[in-house]
Coordinates of C-alpha atoms in Angstrom, one line a residue:
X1 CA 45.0 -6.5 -7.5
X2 CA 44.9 -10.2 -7.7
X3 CA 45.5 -11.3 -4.2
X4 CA 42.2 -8.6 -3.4
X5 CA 40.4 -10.4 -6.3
X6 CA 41.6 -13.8 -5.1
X7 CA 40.6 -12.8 -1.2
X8 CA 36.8 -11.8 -2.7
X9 CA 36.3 -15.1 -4.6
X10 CA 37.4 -18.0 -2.3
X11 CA 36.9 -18.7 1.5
X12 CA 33.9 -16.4 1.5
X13 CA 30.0 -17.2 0.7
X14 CA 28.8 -15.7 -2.0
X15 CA 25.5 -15.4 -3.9
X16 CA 26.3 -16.4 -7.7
X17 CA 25.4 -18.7 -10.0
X18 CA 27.3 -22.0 -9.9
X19 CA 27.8 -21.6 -13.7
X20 CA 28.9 -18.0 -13.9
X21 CA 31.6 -18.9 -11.1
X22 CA 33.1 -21.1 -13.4
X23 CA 33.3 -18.7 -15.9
X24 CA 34.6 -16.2 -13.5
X25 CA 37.5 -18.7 -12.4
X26 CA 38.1 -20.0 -15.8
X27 CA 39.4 -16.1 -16.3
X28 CA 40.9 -15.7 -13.3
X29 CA 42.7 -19.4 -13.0
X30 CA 45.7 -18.5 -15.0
X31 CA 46.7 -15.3 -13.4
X32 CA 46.1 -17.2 -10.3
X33 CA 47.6 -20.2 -11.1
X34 CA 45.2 -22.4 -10.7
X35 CA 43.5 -25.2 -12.7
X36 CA 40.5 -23.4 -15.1
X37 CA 37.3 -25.2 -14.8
X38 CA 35.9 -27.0 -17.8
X39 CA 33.9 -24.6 -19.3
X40 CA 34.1 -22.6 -22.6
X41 CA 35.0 -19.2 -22.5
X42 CA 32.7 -16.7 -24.9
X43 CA 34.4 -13.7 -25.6
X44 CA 32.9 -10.8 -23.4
X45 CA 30.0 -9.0 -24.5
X46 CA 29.9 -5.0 -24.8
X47 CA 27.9 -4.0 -22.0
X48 CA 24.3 -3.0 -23.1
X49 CA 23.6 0.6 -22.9
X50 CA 21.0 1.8 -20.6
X51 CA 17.8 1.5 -22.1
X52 CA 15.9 4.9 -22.5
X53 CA 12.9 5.8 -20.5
X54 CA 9.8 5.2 -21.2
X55 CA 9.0 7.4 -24.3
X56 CA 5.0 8.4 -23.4
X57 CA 5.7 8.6 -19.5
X58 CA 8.4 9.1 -16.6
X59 CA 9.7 6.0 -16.0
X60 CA 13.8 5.0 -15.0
X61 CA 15.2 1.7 -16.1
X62 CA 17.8 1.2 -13.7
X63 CA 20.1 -1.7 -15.4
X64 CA 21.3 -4.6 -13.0
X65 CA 23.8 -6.2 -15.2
X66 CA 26.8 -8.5 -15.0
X67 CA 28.3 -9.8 -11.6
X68 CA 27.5 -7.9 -8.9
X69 CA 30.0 -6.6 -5.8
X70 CA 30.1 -4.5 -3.3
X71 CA 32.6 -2.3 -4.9
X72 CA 34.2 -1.8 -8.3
X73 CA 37.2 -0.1 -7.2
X74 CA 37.5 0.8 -10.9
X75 CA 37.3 -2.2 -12.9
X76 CA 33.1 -1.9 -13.7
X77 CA 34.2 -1.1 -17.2
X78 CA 36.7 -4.1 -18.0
X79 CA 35.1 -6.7 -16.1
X80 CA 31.6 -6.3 -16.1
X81 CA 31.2 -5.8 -13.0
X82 CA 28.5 -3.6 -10.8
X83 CA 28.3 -2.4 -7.5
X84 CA 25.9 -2.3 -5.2
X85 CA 26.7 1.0 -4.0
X86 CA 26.5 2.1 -8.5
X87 CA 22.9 0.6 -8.3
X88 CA 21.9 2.5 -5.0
X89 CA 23.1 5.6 -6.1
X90 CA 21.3 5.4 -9.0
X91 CA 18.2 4.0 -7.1
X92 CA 18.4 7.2 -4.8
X93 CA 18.8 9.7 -8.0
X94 CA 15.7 8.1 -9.5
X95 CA 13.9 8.8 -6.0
X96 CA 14.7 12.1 -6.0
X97 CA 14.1 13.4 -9.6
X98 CA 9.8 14.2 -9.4
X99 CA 10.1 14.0 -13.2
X100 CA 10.5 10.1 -12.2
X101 CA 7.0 8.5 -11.8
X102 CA 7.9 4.9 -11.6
X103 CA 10.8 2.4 -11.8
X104 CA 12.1 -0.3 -13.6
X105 CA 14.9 -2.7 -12.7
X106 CA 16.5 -4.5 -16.3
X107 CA 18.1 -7.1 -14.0
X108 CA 20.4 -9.6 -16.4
X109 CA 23.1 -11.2 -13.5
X110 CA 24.0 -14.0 -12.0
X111 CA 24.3 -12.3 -8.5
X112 CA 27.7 -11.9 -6.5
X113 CA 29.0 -10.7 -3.5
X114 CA 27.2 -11.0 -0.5
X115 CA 28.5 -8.2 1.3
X116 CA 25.5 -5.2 0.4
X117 CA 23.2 -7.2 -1.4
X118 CA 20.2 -7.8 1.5
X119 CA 21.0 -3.6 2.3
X120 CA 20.3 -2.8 -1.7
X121 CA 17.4 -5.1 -1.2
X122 CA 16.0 -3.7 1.3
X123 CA 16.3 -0.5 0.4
X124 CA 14.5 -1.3 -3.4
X125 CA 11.6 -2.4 -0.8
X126 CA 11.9 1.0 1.2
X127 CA 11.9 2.5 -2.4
X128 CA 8.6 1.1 -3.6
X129 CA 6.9 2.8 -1.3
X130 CA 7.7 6.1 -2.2
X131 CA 7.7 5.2 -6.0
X132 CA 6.3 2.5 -8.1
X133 CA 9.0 -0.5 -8.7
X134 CA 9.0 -2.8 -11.0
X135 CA 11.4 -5.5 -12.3
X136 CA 12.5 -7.7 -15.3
X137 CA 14.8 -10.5 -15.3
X138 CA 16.2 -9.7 -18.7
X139 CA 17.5 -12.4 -19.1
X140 CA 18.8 -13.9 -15.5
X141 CA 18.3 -12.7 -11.8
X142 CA 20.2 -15.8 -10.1
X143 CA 21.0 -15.1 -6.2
X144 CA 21.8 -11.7 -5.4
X145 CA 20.3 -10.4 -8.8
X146 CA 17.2 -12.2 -7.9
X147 CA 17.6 -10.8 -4.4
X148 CA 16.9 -7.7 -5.2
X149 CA 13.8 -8.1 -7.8
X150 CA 12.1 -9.8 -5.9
X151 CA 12.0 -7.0 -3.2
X152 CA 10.3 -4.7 -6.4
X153 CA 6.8 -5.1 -6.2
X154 CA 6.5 -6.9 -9.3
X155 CA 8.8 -9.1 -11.0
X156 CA 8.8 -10.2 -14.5
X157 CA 11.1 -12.5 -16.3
X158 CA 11.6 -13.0 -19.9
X159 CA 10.3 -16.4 -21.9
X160 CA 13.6 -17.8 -21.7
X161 CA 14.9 -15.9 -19.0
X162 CA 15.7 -17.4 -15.2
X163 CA 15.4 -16.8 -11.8
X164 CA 16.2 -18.3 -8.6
X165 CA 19.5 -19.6 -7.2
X166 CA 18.3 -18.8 -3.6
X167 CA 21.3 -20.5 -2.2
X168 CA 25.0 -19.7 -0.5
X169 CA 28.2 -21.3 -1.9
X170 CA 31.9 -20.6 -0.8
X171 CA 34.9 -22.2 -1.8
X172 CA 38.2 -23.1 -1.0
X173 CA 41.2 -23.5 -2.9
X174 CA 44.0 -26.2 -1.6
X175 CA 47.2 -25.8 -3.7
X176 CA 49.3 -27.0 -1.1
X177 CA 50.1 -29.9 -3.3
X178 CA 51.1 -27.3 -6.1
X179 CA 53.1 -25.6 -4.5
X180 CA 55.1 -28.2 -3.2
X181 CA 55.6 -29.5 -6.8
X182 CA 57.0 -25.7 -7.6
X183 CA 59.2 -26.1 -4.8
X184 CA 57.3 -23.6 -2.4
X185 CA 56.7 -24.4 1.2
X186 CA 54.6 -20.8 2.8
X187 CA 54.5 -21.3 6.7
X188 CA 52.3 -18.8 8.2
X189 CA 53.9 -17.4 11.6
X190 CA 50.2 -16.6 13.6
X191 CA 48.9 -15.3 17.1
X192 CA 45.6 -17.1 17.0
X193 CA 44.7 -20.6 16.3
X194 CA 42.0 -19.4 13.3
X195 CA 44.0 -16.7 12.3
X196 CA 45.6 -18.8 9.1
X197 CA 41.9 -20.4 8.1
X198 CA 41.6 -20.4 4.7
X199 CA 44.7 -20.3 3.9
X200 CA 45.3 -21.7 0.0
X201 CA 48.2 -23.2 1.0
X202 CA 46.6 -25.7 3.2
X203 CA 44.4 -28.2 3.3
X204 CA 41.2 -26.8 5.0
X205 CA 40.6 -27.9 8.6
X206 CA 37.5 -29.5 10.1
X207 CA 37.5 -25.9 12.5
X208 CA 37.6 -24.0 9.7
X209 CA 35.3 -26.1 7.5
X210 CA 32.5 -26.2 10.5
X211 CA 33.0 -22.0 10.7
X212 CA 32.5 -21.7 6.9
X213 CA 29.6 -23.8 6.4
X214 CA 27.6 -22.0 9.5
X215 CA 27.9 -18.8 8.0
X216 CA 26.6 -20.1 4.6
X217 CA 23.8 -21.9 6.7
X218 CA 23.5 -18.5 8.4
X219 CA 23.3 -16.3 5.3
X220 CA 21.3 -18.7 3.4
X221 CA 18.6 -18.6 6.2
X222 CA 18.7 -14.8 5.9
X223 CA 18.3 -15.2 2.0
X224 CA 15.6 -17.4 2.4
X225 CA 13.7 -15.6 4.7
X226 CA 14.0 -12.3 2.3
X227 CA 12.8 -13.9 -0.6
X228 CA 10.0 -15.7 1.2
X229 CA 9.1 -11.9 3.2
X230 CA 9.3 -10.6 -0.5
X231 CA 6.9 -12.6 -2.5
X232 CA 4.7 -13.7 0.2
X233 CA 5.9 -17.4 0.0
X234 CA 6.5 -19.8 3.1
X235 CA 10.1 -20.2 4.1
X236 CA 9.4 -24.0 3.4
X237 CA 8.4 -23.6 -0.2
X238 CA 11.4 -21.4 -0.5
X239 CA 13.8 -23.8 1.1
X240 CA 12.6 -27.1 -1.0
X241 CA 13.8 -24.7 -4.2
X242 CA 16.8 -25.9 -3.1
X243 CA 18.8 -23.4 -5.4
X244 CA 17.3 -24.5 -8.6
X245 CA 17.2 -22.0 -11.5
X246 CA 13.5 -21.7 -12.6
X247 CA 13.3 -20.3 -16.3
X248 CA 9.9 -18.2 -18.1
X249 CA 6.5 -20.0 -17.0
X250 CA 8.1 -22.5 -14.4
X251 CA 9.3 -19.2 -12.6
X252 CA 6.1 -17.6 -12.7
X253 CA 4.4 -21.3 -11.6
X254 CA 7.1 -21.6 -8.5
X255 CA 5.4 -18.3 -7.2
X256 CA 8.8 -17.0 -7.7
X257 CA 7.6 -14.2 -10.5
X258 CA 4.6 -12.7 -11.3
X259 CA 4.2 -13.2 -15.3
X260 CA 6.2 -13.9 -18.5
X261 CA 7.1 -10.8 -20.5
X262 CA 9.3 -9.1 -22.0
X263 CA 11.2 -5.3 -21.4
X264 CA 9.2 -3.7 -23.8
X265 CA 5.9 -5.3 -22.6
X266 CA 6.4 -4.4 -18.7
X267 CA 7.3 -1.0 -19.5
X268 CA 4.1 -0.5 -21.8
X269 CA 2.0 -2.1 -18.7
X270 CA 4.2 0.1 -16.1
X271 CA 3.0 2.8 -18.1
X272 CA -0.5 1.8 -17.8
X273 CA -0.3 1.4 -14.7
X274 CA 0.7 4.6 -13.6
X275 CA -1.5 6.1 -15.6
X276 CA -4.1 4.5 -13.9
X277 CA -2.8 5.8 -10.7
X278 CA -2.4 9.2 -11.8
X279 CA -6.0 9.6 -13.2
X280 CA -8.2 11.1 -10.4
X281 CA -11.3 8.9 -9.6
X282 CA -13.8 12.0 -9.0
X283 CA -13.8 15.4 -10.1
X284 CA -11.6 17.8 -8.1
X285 CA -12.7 19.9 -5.9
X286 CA -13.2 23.2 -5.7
X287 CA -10.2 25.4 -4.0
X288 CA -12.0 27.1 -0.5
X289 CA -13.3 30.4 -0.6
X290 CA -13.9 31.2 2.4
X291 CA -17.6 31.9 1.5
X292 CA -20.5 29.1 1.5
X293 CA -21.6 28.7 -2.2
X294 CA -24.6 26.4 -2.0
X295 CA -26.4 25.3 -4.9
X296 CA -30.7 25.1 -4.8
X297 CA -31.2 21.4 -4.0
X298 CA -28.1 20.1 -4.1
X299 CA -26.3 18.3 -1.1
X300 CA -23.2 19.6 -0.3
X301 CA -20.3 18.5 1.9
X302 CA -21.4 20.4 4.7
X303 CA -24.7 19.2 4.9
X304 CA -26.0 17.6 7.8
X305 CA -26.3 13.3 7.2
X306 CA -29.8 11.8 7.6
X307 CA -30.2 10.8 10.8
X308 CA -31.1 7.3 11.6
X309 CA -33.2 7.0 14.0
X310 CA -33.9 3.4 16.3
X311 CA -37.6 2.0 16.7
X312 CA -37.8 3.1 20.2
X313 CA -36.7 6.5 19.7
X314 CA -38.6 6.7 16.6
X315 CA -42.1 5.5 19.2
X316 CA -41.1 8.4 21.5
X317 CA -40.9 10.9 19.1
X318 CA -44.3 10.0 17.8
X319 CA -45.7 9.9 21.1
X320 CA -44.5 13.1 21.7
X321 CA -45.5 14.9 18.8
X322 CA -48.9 13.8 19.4
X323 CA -49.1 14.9 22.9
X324 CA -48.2 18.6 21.4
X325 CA -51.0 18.2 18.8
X326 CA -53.5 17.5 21.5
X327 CA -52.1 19.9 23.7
X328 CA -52.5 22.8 20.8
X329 CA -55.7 21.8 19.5
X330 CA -57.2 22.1 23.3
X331 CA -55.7 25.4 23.4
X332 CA -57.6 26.4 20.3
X333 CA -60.3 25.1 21.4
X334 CA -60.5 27.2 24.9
X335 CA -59.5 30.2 23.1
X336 CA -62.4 30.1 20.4
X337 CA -64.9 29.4 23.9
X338 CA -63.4 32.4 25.4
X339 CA -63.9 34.3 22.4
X340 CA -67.2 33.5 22.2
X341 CA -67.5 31.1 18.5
X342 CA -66.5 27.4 20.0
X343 CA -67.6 26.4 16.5
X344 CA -64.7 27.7 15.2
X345 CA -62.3 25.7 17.4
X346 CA -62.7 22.8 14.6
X347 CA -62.0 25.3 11.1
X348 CA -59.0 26.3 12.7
X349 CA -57.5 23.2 13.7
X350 CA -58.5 21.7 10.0
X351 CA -56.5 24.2 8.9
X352 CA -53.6 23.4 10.7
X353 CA -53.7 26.8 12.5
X354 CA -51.1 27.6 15.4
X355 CA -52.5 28.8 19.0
X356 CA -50.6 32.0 17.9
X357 CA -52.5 32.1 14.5
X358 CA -56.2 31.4 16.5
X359 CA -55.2 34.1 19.2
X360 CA -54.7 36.7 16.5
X361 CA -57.9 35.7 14.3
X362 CA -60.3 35.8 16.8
X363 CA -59.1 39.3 17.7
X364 CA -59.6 40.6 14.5
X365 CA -62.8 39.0 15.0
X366 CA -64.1 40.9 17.8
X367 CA -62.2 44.5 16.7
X368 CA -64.6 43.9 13.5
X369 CA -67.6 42.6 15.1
X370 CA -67.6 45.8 17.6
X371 CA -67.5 48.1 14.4
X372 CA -70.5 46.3 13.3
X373 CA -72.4 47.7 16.0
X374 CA -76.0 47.0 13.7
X375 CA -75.0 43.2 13.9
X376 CA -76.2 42.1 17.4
X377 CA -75.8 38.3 18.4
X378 CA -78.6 36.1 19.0
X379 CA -76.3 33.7 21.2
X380 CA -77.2 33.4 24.8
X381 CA -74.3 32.5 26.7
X382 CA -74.2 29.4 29.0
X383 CA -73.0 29.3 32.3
X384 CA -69.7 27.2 31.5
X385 CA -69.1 30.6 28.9
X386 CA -69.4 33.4 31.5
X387 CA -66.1 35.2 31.9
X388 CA -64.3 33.0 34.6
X389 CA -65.9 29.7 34.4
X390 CA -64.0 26.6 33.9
X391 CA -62.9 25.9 30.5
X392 CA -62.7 22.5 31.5
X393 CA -66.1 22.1 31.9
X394 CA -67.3 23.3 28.8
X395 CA -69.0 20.0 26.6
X396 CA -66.8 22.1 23.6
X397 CA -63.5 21.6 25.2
X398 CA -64.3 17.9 26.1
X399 CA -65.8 17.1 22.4
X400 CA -62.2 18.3 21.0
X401 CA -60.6 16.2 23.9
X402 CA -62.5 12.8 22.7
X403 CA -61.9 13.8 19.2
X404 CA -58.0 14.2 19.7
X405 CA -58.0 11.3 21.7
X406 CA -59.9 8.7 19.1
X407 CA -58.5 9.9 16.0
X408 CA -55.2 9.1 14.8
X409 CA -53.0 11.5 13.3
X410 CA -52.6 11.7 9.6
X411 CA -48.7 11.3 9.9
X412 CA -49.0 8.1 11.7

């Protein structure tokens, strides 16, 4: 197991902490025989346990804790560490359980491997939109860690909490001159001239130096432009962190989180929040019948919109409803001199009669007046009156003419 744990730690980038790599090799230096750095040990801490879900709503608190790989092969529990493939997995279950409204990640690391980070990343981003996701740094998310809040829509980080670490580091260890104090001599027998690079028992080469630092160049570009893709920052502003740790407010001022707060707090404002989201913002409608229920005066759905009509259009249709008043009031006005009573022609068009309406009056009219056989008019007839004459040349017809023509409508 050693030699695998040895291979995962030097000659590789990786996205951790500075610090927590020296702890990690202070542990580690003995069983390889190697030099521990200069740093004290603590004894380990017991793992915290998952914090529960949000009491008052459906929220999962996905924990992000201790050094991060791509896989555990079975030493999570002794070593503290987490894979990437544990957090997806538990990503995915939180996706798929609709008693799940929203997500929190409790992210206390100092970041890891490299291999599966940007995937878990992107996938947390993928994630948010199908589910609120929020995160804490609780109390670190340094490099990978802080590669994968910052793909959550929001990220918080505790008052004396940290972030940052948006860098690449890989090392090499050189115990050539060790082993030749133990008495050891390795000579590696190689089809290849790059197979042996890396090798801890020799010095590194300027071939293999110039391979290793392009593909921390190479992944730190990609881990800059993720974070800056992420929290809507310039690549520049990113780059010029060079690394640094940013802790509580100066996090929050470096654009690199979005407030200071605790777990507690961003799981009472995640609640909020998805409260908010659930409350409708209008009533709900009614299911469809099938039937139109329509309400006295009220507008419905269905209703035809106002129509807005342009000045010109507007001009026409005036123009045109005026030509049809003129048109039926000179109707009327014929119709009442062919009937006999042209002084009618005005009472009917005051009252806003139709030609329809006039027709049928004026026969009542005559049906009545030839019952009244003692009622015998006094009105000679004029020669523009006489069955067959003109209409147009009655002075009746041509008054209501000038009279249309000189008076403007009331609507107008």
């Amino acid at each position: 197991m050693l030699p695998h744990l040895a291979s995962r730690l030097f000659g590789t980038p990786l996205l951790v902490q500075r610090a927590k790599l020296d702890v990690i090799l202070a542990v580690l230096s003995e069983r390889l025989h190697l030099t521990a750095p200069d740093v004290a040990l603590a004894p380990p801490l017991p793992r915290a346990p998952n914090p529960p879900a949000f009491p008052s709503s459906s929220i999962a608190v996905l924990p992000i804790h201790g050094t991060l790989v791509k896989r555990t092969l079975g030493l999570e529990a002794a070593s503290g560490l987490t894979s990437y493939a544990e957090i997806g997995t538990r990503l995915e279950a939180a996706l798929g359980d609709p008693r799940v409204a929203g997500i929190v990640l409790d992210i206390d690391s100092p970041g890891g491997e490299t291999g599966g980070c940007f995937e878990l990343a992107r996938r947390v981003r993928e994630a948010a939109g199908l589910k609120p996701v929020w995160a804490v740094a609780n109390d670190a998310a340094f490099s990978a860690a802080y590669a994968i809040g910052c793909a959550a829509e929001r990220l918080f980080v505790t008052e004396t909490g940290g972030v940052g670490s948006i860098g690449v580091i890989a090392l090499h260890v050189d115990q050539s001159v060790k082993d030749a104090r133990d008495g050891y001599r390795y000579t590696a027998i190689t089809a290849g001239a790059r197979k042996n690079d890396y090798s801890p028992h020799e010095p590194l080469h300027d071939a293999a130096r110039a391979a290793l630092q392009a593909e921390v160049d190479r992944l730190h570009t990609l881990f800059v432009a993720h974070v800056a893709a992420m929290r809507g920052l310039d690549e520049d502003v990113v780059r010029a962190t060079e690394a640094a740790l940013f802790f509580g407010p100066q996090a929050a001022r470096a654009g690199l989180a979005d407030g200071v707060a605790t777990l507690p707090a961003v799981l009472a404002e995640f609640d909020r929040h998805l409260s908010a989201a659930r409350r409708p913002s209008s009533p709900p409608r009614p299911a469809p019948t099938g039937k139109a229920t329509l309400l006295r005066g009220t507008p419905t759905m269905t209703d035809t919109p106002p129509e807005t009509l342009g000045v010109d259009e507007a001009t026409a249709r005036v123009a045109e409803a005026r030509r049809e008043v003129a048109q039926s009031a000179q109707a009327i006005a014929e119709l009442c001199l062919i009937a006999g009573c042209p002084e009618r022609a005005a009472e009917f068009i005051a009252a806003g009669r139709t030609e329809a309406e006039v027709r049928r009056a004026l026969i009542e009219a005559r049906a009545a007046h030839s019952m009244e056989s003692a009622v015998r008019s006094t009105h000679v007839p004029q020669d523009w009156a006489t069955p067959g004459a003109d209409p147009a040349a009655s002075p009746v017809v041509a008054a209501v003419k000038k009279l249309v023509r000189r008076e403007p409508l009331a609507a107008e």
